[in-house]
Amino acid sequence: MPEGHMIHVDARRFDEAMGDRVVHTDSPQGRFADGAAALDGRTLRDTEAFGKNLFLRFSGASPQYLHVHLGLIGGWTWWDADHQQLSGRPVVNADSSNVRLRLRTGRGDAERSAELRGAITCTLVDEEGMDRAVAKLGPDPLRDDADPGLAWAKVRKSKKPIGGLLLDQAVTAGAGLIWRAEVPFLAGVDPHRPGVDVAEDEFTTMWSEMARVMSEAVERGGKEITTDPADRPETDGHVGRDDAFYVFRRDGEPCLRCGTEIRVAEMGTRKVWWCPSCQPR
Ligand SMILES: [Zn+2]
């Protein structure tokens, strides 16, 4: 599942490629034929990301918002005029029969298209519908209007582990498995620690570190890195998957800070990683 910062990267891409332009839409798969027909020929006015939810606002009559949640397997792929893929997971079979929604803009060399596959939510909503969807979410550390106090109010009363609370989109919106493991490491907190036992300054550190690592990832076009250069082996500047994280998928390997073996456990139905020395219970 994409982490929430990828949705902010998607929002930027739409803004840059299609913002204030007339967009043509269709649904090759057919499952979103009515919605695509309703959007076709409208102008993209605005893009917003809240956690893992993308909203594209179009000109014209209500409903004006396209709401997309990628879920576990969904994703966008972008193409240029020559049908060269610009971004997204490489599409081996470029057959478009499983494309739920395709958006196109520009002519000739400037043509850009975005294809949506596999999303759990792809729907048109009015402003109230958008507000309802957003109201279910906790604050998103990447948004300027986010109020971390709303997340803290839930964390401090909860007996659930902080690693689970960070993944709960109603507490903080945007974290996936990478951030829910790396952020407690950066704050020196065991992810199993119940929310009620997390100190306010520890939560404040987690919030600010989450905002930092997520916004840095957005600036890299999505690539997640949490390690400080001082904690990585000398390389030619390229940071590989093995050096990008302190704990995520590093079970059995030595902690980059203290050498203790990184551990892994099930939390909820998904995995969490931590260093038992750097992250006291
Ligand atoms: Zn350690």
Coordinates of C-alpha atoms in Angstrom, one line a residue, residues 1-2 69-76 89 117-120:
M1 CA 0.0 0.0 0.0
P2 CA 1.4 3.4 -0.9
H69 CA -8.2 6.0 -2.5
L70 CA -5.7 3.5 -3.9
G71 CA -6.1 0.8 -1.2
L72 CA -3.6 -2.0 -1.2
I73 CA -2.9 -2.5 -4.8
G74 CA -4.1 0.6 -6.6
G75 CA -1.9 3.0 -8.4
W76 CA -1.5 5.7 -11.0
R89 CA 5.1 1.1 -11.1
R117 CA -5.8 0.8 -11.8
G118 CA -6.9 -1.3 -8.8
A119 CA -8.2 1.5 -6.5
I120 CA -10.6 0.7 -3.8

